[in-house]
mmCIF file of C-alpha atoms and ligand atoms in Angstrom:
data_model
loop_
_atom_site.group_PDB
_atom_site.id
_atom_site.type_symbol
_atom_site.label_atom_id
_atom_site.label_comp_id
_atom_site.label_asym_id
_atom_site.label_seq_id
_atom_site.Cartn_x
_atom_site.Cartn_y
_atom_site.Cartn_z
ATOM 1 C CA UNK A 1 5.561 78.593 36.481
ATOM 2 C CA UNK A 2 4.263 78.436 32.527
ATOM 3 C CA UNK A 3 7.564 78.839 30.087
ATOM 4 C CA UNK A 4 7.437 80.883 27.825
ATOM 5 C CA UNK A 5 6.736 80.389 24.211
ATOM 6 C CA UNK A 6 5.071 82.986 22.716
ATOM 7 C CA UNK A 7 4.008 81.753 18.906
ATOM 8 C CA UNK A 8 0.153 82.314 19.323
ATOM 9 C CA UNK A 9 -1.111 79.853 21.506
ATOM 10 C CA UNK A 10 2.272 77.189 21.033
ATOM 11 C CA UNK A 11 3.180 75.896 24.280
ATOM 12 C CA UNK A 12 6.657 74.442 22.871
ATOM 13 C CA UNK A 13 9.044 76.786 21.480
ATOM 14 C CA UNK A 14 8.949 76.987 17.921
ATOM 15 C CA UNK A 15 11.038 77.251 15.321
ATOM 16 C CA UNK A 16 9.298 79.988 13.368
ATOM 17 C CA UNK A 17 9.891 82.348 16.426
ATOM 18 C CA UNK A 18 13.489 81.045 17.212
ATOM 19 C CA UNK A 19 14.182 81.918 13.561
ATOM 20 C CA UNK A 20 12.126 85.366 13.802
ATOM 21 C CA UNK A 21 14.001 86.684 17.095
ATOM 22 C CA UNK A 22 17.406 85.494 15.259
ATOM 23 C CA UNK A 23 16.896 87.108 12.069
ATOM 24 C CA UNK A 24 14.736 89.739 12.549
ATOM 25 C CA UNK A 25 11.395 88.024 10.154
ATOM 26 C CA UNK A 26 10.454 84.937 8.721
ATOM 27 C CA UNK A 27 12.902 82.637 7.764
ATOM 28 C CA UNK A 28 11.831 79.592 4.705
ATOM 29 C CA UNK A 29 13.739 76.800 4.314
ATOM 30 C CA UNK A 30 14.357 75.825 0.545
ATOM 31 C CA UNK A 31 14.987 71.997 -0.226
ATOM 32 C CA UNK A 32 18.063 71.797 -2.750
ATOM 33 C CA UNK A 33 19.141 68.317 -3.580
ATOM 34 C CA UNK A 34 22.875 68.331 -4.008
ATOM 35 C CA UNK A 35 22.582 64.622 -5.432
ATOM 36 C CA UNK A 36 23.997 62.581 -2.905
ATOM 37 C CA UNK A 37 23.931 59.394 -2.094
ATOM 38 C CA UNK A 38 24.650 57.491 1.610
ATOM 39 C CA UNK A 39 27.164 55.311 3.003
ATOM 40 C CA UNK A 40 24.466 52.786 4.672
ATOM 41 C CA UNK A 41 23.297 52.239 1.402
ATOM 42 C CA UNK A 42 26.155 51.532 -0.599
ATOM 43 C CA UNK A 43 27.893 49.665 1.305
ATOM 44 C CA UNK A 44 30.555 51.899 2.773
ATOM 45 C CA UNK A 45 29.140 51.536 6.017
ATOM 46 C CA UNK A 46 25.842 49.538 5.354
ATOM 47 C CA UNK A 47 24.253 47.842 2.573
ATOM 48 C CA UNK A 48 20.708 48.822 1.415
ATOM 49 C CA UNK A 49 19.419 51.711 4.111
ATOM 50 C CA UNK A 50 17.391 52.195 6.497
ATOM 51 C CA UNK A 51 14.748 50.053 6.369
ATOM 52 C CA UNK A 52 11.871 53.259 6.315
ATOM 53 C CA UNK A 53 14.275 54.663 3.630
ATOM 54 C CA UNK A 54 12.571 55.503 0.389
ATOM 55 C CA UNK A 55 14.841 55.313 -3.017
ATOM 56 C CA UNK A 56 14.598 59.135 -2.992
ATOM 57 C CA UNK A 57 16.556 58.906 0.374
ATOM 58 C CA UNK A 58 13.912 60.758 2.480
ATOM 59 C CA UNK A 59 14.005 63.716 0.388
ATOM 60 C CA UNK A 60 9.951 63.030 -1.214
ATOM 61 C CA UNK A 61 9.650 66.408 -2.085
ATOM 62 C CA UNK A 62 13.461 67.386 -3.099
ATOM 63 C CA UNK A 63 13.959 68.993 -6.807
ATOM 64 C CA UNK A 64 15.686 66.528 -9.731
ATOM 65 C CA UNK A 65 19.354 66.607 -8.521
ATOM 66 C CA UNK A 66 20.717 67.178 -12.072
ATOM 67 C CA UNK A 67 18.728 70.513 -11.662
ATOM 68 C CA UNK A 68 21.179 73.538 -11.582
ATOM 69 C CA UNK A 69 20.832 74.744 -7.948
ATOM 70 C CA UNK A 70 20.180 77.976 -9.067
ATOM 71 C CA UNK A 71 16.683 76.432 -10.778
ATOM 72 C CA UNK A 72 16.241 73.961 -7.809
ATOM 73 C CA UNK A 73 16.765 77.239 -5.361
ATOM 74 C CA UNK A 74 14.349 80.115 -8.041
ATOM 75 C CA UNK A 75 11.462 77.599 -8.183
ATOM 76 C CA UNK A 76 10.717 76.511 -4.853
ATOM 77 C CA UNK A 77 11.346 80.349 -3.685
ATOM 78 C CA UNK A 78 9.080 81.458 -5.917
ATOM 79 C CA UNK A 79 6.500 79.568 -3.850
ATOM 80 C CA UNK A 80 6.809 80.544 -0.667
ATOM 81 C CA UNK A 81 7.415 83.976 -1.468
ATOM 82 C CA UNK A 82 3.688 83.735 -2.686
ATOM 83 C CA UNK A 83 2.856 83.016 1.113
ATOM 84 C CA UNK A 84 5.894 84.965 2.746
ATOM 85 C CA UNK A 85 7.100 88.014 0.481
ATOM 86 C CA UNK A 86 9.139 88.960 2.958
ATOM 87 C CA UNK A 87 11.147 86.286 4.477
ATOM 88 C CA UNK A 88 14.487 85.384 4.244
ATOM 89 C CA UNK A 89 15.632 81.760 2.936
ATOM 90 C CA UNK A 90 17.824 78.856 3.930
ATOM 91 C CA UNK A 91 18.987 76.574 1.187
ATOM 92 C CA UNK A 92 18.491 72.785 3.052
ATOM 93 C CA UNK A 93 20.218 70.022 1.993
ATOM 94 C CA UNK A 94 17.687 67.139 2.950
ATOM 95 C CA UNK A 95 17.921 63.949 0.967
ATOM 96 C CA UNK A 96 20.542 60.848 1.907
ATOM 97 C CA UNK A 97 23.838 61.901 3.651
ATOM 98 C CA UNK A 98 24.675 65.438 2.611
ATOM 99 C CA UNK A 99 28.194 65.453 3.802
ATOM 100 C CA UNK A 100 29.028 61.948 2.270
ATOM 101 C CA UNK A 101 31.470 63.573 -0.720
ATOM 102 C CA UNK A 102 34.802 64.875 -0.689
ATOM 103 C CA UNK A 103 35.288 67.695 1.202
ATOM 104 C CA UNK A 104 36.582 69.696 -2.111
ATOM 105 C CA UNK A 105 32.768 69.187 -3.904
ATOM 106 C CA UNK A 106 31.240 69.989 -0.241
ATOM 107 C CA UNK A 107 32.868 73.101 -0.390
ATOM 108 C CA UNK A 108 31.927 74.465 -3.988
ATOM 109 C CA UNK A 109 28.506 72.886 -3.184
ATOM 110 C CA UNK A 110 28.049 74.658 0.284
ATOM 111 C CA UNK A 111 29.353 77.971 -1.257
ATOM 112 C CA UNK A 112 27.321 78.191 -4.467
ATOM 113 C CA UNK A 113 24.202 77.353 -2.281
ATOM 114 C CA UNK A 114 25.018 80.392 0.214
ATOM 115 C CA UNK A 115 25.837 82.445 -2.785
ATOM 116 C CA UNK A 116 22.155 81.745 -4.576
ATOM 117 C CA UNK A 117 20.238 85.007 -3.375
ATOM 118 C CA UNK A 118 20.995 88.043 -1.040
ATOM 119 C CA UNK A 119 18.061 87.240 1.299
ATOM 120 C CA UNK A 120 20.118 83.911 2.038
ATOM 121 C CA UNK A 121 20.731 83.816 6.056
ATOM 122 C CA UNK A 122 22.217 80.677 6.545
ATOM 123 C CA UNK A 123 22.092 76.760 5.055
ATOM 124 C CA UNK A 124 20.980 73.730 6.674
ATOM 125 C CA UNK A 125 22.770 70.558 6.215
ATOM 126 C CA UNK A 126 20.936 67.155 7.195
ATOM 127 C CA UNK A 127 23.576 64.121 7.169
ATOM 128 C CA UNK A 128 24.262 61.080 9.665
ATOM 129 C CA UNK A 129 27.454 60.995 12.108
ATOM 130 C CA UNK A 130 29.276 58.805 10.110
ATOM 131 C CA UNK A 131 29.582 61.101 7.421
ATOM 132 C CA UNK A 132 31.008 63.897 9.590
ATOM 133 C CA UNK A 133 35.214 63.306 9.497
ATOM 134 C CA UNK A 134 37.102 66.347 11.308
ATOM 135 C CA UNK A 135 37.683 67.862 7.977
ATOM 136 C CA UNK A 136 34.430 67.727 7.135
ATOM 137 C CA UNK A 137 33.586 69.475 10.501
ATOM 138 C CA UNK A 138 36.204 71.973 9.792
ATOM 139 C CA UNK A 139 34.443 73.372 6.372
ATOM 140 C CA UNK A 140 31.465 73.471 8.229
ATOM 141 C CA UNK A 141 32.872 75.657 11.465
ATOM 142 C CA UNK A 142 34.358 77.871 8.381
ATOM 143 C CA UNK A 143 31.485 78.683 7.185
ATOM 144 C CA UNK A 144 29.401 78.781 10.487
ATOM 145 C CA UNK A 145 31.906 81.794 11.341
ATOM 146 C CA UNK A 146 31.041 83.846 8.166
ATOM 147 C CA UNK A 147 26.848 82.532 8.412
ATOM 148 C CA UNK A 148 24.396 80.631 10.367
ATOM 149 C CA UNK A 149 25.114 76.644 9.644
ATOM 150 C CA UNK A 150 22.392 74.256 11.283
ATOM 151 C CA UNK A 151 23.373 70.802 11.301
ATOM 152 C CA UNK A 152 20.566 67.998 11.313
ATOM 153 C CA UNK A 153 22.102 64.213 12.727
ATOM 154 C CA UNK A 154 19.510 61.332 12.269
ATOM 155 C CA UNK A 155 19.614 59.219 15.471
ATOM 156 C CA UNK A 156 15.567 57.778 15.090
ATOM 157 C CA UNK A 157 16.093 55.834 18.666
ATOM 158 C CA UNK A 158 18.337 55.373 21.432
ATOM 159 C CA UNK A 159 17.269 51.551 21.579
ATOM 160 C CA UNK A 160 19.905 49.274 19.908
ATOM 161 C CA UNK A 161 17.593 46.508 19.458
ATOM 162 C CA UNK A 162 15.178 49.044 17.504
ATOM 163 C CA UNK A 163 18.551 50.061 15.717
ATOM 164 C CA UNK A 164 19.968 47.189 14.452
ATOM 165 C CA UNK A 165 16.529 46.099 13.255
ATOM 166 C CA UNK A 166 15.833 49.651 11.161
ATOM 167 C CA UNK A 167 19.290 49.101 9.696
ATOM 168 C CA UNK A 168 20.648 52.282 11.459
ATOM 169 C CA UNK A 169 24.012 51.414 10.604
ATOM 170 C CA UNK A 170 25.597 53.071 13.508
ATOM 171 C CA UNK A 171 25.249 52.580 16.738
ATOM 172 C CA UNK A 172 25.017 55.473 19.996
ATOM 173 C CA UNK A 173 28.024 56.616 20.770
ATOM 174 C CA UNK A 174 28.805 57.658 17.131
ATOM 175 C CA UNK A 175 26.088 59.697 17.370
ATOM 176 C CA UNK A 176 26.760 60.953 20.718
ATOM 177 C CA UNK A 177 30.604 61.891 19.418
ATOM 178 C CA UNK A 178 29.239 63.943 16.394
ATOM 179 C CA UNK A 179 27.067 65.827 18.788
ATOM 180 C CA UNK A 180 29.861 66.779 21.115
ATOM 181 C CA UNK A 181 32.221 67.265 18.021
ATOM 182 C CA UNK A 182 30.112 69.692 16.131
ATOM 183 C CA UNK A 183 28.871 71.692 19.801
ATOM 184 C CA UNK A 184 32.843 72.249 20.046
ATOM 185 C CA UNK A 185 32.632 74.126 17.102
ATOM 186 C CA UNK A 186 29.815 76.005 17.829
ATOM 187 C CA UNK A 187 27.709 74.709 15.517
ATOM 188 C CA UNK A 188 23.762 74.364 16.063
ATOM 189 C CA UNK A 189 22.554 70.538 15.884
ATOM 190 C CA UNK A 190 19.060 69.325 14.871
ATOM 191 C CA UNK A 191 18.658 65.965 15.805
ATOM 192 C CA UNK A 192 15.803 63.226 14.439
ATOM 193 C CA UNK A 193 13.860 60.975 16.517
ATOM 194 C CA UNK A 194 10.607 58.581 14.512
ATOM 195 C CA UNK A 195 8.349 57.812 16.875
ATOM 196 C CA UNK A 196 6.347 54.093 16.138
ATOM 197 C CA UNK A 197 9.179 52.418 15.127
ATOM 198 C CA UNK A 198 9.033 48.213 14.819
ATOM 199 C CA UNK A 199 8.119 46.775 18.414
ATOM 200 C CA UNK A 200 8.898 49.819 20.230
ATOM 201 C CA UNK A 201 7.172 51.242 23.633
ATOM 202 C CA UNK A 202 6.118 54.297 24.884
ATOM 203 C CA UNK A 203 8.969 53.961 27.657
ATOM 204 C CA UNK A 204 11.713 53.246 24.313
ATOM 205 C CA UNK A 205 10.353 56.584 23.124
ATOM 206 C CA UNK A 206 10.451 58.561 26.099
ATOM 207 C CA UNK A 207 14.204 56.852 27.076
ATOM 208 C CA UNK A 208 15.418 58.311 23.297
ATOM 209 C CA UNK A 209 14.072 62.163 25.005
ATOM 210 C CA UNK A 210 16.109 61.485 27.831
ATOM 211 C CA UNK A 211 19.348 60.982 26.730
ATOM 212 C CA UNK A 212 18.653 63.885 24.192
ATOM 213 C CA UNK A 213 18.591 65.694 27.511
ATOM 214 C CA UNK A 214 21.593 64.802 28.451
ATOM 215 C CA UNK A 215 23.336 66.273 25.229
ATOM 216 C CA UNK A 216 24.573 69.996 23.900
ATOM 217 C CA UNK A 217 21.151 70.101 20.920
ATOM 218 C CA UNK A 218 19.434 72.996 19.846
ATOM 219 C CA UNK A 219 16.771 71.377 17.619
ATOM 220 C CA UNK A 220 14.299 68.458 17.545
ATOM 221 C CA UNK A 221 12.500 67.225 14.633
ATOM 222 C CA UNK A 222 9.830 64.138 15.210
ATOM 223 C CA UNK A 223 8.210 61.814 12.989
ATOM 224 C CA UNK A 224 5.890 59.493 12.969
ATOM 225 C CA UNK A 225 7.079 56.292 11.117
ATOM 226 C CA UNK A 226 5.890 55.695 7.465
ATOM 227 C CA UNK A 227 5.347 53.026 5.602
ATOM 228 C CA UNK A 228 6.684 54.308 1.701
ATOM 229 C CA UNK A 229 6.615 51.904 -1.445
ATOM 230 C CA UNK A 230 9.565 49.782 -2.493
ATOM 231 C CA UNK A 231 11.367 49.853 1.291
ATOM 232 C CA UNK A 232 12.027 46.882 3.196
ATOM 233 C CA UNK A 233 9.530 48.340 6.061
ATOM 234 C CA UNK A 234 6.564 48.053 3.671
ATOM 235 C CA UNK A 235 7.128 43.942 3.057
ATOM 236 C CA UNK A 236 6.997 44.236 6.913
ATOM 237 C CA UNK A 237 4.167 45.845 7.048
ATOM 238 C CA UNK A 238 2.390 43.666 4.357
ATOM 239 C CA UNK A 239 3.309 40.715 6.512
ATOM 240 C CA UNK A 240 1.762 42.241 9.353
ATOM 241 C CA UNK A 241 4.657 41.904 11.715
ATOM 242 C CA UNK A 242 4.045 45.063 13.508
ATOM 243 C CA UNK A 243 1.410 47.307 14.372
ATOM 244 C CA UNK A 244 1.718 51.022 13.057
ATOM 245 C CA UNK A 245 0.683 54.006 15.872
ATOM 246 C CA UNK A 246 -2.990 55.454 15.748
ATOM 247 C CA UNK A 247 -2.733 58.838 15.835
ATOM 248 C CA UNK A 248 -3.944 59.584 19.102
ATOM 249 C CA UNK A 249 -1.534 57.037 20.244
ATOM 250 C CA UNK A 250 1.084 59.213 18.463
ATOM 251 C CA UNK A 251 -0.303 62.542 19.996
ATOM 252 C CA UNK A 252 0.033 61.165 23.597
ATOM 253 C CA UNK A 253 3.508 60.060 23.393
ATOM 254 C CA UNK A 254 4.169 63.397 21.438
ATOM 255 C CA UNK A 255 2.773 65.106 23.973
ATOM 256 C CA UNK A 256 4.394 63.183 26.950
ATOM 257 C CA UNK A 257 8.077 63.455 25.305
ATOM 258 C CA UNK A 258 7.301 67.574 24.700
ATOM 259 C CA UNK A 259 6.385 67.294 28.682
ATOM 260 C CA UNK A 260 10.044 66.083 29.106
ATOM 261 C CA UNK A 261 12.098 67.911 26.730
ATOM 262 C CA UNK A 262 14.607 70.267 27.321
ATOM 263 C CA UNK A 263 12.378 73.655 26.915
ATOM 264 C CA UNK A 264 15.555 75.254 25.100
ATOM 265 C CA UNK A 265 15.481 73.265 22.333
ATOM 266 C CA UNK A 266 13.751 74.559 19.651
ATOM 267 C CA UNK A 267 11.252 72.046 17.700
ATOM 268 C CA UNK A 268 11.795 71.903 14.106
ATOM 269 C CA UNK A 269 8.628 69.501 13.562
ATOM 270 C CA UNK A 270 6.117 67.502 15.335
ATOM 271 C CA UNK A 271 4.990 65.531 12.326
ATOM 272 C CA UNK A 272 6.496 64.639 8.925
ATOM 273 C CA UNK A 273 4.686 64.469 5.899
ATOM 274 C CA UNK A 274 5.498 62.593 2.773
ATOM 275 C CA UNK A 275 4.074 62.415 -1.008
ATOM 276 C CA UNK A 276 0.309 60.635 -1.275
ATOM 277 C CA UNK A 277 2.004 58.105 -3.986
ATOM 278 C CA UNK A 278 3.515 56.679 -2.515
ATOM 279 C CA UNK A 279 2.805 56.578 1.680
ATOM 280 C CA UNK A 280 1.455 53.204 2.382
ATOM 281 C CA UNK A 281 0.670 53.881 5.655
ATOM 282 C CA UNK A 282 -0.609 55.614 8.086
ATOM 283 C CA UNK A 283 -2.753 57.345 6.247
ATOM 284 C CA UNK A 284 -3.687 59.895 9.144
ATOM 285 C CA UNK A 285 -0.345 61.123 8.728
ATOM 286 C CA UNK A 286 -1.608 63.019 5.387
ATOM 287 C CA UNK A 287 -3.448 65.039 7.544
ATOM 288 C CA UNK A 288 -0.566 67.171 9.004
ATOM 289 C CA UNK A 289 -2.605 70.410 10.624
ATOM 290 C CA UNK A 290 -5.070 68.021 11.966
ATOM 291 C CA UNK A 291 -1.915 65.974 13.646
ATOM 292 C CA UNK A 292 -0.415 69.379 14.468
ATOM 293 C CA UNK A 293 -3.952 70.717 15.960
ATOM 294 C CA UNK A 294 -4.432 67.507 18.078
ATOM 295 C CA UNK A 295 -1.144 67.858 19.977
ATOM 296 C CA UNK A 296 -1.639 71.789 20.347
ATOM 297 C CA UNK A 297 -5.129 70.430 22.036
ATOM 298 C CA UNK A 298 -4.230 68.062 24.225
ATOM 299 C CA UNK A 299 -1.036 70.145 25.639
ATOM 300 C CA UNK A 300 -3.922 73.044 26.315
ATOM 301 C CA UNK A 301 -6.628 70.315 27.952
ATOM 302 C CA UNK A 302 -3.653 68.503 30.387
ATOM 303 C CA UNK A 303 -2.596 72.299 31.090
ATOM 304 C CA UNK A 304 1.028 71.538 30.344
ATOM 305 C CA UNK A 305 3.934 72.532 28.265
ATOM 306 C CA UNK A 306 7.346 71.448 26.853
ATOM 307 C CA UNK A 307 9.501 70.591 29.698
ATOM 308 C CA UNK A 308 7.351 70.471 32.397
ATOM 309 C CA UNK A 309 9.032 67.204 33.990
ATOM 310 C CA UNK A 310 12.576 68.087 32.551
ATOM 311 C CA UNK A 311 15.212 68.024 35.129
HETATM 312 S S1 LIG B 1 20.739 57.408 6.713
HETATM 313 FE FE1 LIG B 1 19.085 58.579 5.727
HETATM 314 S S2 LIG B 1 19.496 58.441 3.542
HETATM 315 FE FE2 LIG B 1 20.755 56.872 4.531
HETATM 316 S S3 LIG B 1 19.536 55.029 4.412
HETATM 317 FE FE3 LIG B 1 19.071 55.956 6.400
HETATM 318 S S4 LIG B 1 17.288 57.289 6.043
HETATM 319 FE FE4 LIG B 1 18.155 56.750 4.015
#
């Protein structure tokens, strides 16, 4: 029998209507950046980053850091409320490790941020296990008492091979522990998988939806690999040591790891998108609603929806 996921014609259940049965209407994030930096990059726990990892620390769009948050927060709500004047907001703290500073400046950061606007419903932290200690976890059950925290863990692949060679910087089972760490608590994880990583198959991608299976998430977010300026991956690239995904490539496996997911986890994104300037490649990628329209296609012509072949 069809699940199901009612957002139009979706057949994957979406985060707009997760958010809308939760909270009653639309719910925006709003990118804040909190100016942090990350421990695989300065050599706490790795030197130099991912190897996809662009200086801005995968936050391309994020607000100048030495912004007050309160002018980070104003400006890019003033946006959206063009498009939704009625929604409520979620300050997101997206770029490098957002837990990686004392738990003191987490706290005053965290709380000014849920303090920014009454229409605030909750805040959305994106950080990697290593940067999770169990007082860090305790702020964060705090607060998830008194709001709605969402906590995003990069994990990229379950292949070691693939993650020693992106520079991960951590390997599985730290991962895995965060997971079952933050679940104790409660606390709603949003994990991130790239798909087209360096050398990697179809059956490496489908193997990283599997063992999400087999953990406590709530959230997936999927990208396809890009190539940005002035990261390691681009010299790669350059040298022609791998071959990037076409995007129909990218909608099949898409499509094929939907058909295997978990149908109650809610999917945050299908494709990432990152600034023009500097995206080397794939340029297809640019195109988001086309990318978004071709996997919403092909899910409708093979008849199928998300978690078809779970379990
Ligand atoms: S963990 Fe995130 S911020 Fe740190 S190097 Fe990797 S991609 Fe960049």
């Amino acid at each position: 029998m069809r699940a199901m996921f009612t957002h139009r014609e979706k057949r994957y259940r979406t985060l707009s209507d997760t958010m809308k049965n939760r909270f009653g209407k639309k719910v925006f994030k709003v990118p804040l950046n909190g100016g942090f930096t990350c421990p695989n990059k300065d050599g706490t726990k790795g030197e130099g980053g991912c190897i996809y990892c662009s200086p801005s620390g995968s936050g391309d769009f994020n607000a100048d850091y030495r912004l007050p948050l309160e002018k980070q927060y104003e400006t890019v709500k003033k946006k959206l409320l063009k498009k939704w004047p009625d929604a409520y907001t979620m300050p997101y703290f997206q770029a490098n490790t957002n837990t990686y500073k004392p738990v003191g400046a987490l706290r005053k950061l965290f709380e000014e941020a849920l303090t920014l606007d009454e229409n605030i419903v909750g805040l959305s932290v994106a950080t990697r296990c290593d940067a999770l200690s169990e007082e860090k976890i305790d702020l964060l059950d705090e607060l998830n008492d008194r709001t709605y925290i969402q906590l995003e863990l990069g994990l990229q692949t379950v292949n070691p091979r693939t993650a020693a060679l992106i520079n991960r910087g951590h390997d599985l089972k730290c991962f895995d522990d965060a997971v079952g760490k933050l679940r104790k608590r409660g606390i709603d994880v949003v994990v991130h998988i790239i798909n087209g990583l360096p050398f990697e198959n179809e059956d490496d991608m489908l193997r990283t939806i599997e063992h999400l299976n087999s953990l406590d998430i709530q959230g997936l977010k999927i990208h396809m690999l890009h190539v940005m300026k002035h990261t390691p991956l681009e010299d790669m690239y350059q040298e022609g040591i791998f071959k990037l995904l076409t995007r129909a490539e990218y909608v099949d496996i898409t499509v094929k790891q939907i058909e295997r997911l978990n149908p109650d986890v809610v999917l945050h994104r299908l494709t990432g998108d990152a600034p023009k300037e500097t995206l080397i490649a794939p340029a297809w990628t640019a195109k988001k609603f086309v990318v978004m329209n071709e996997i919403d296609k092909l899910l409708r012509k093979k008849d199928t929806y998300q978690g078809i072949y779970h379990g």
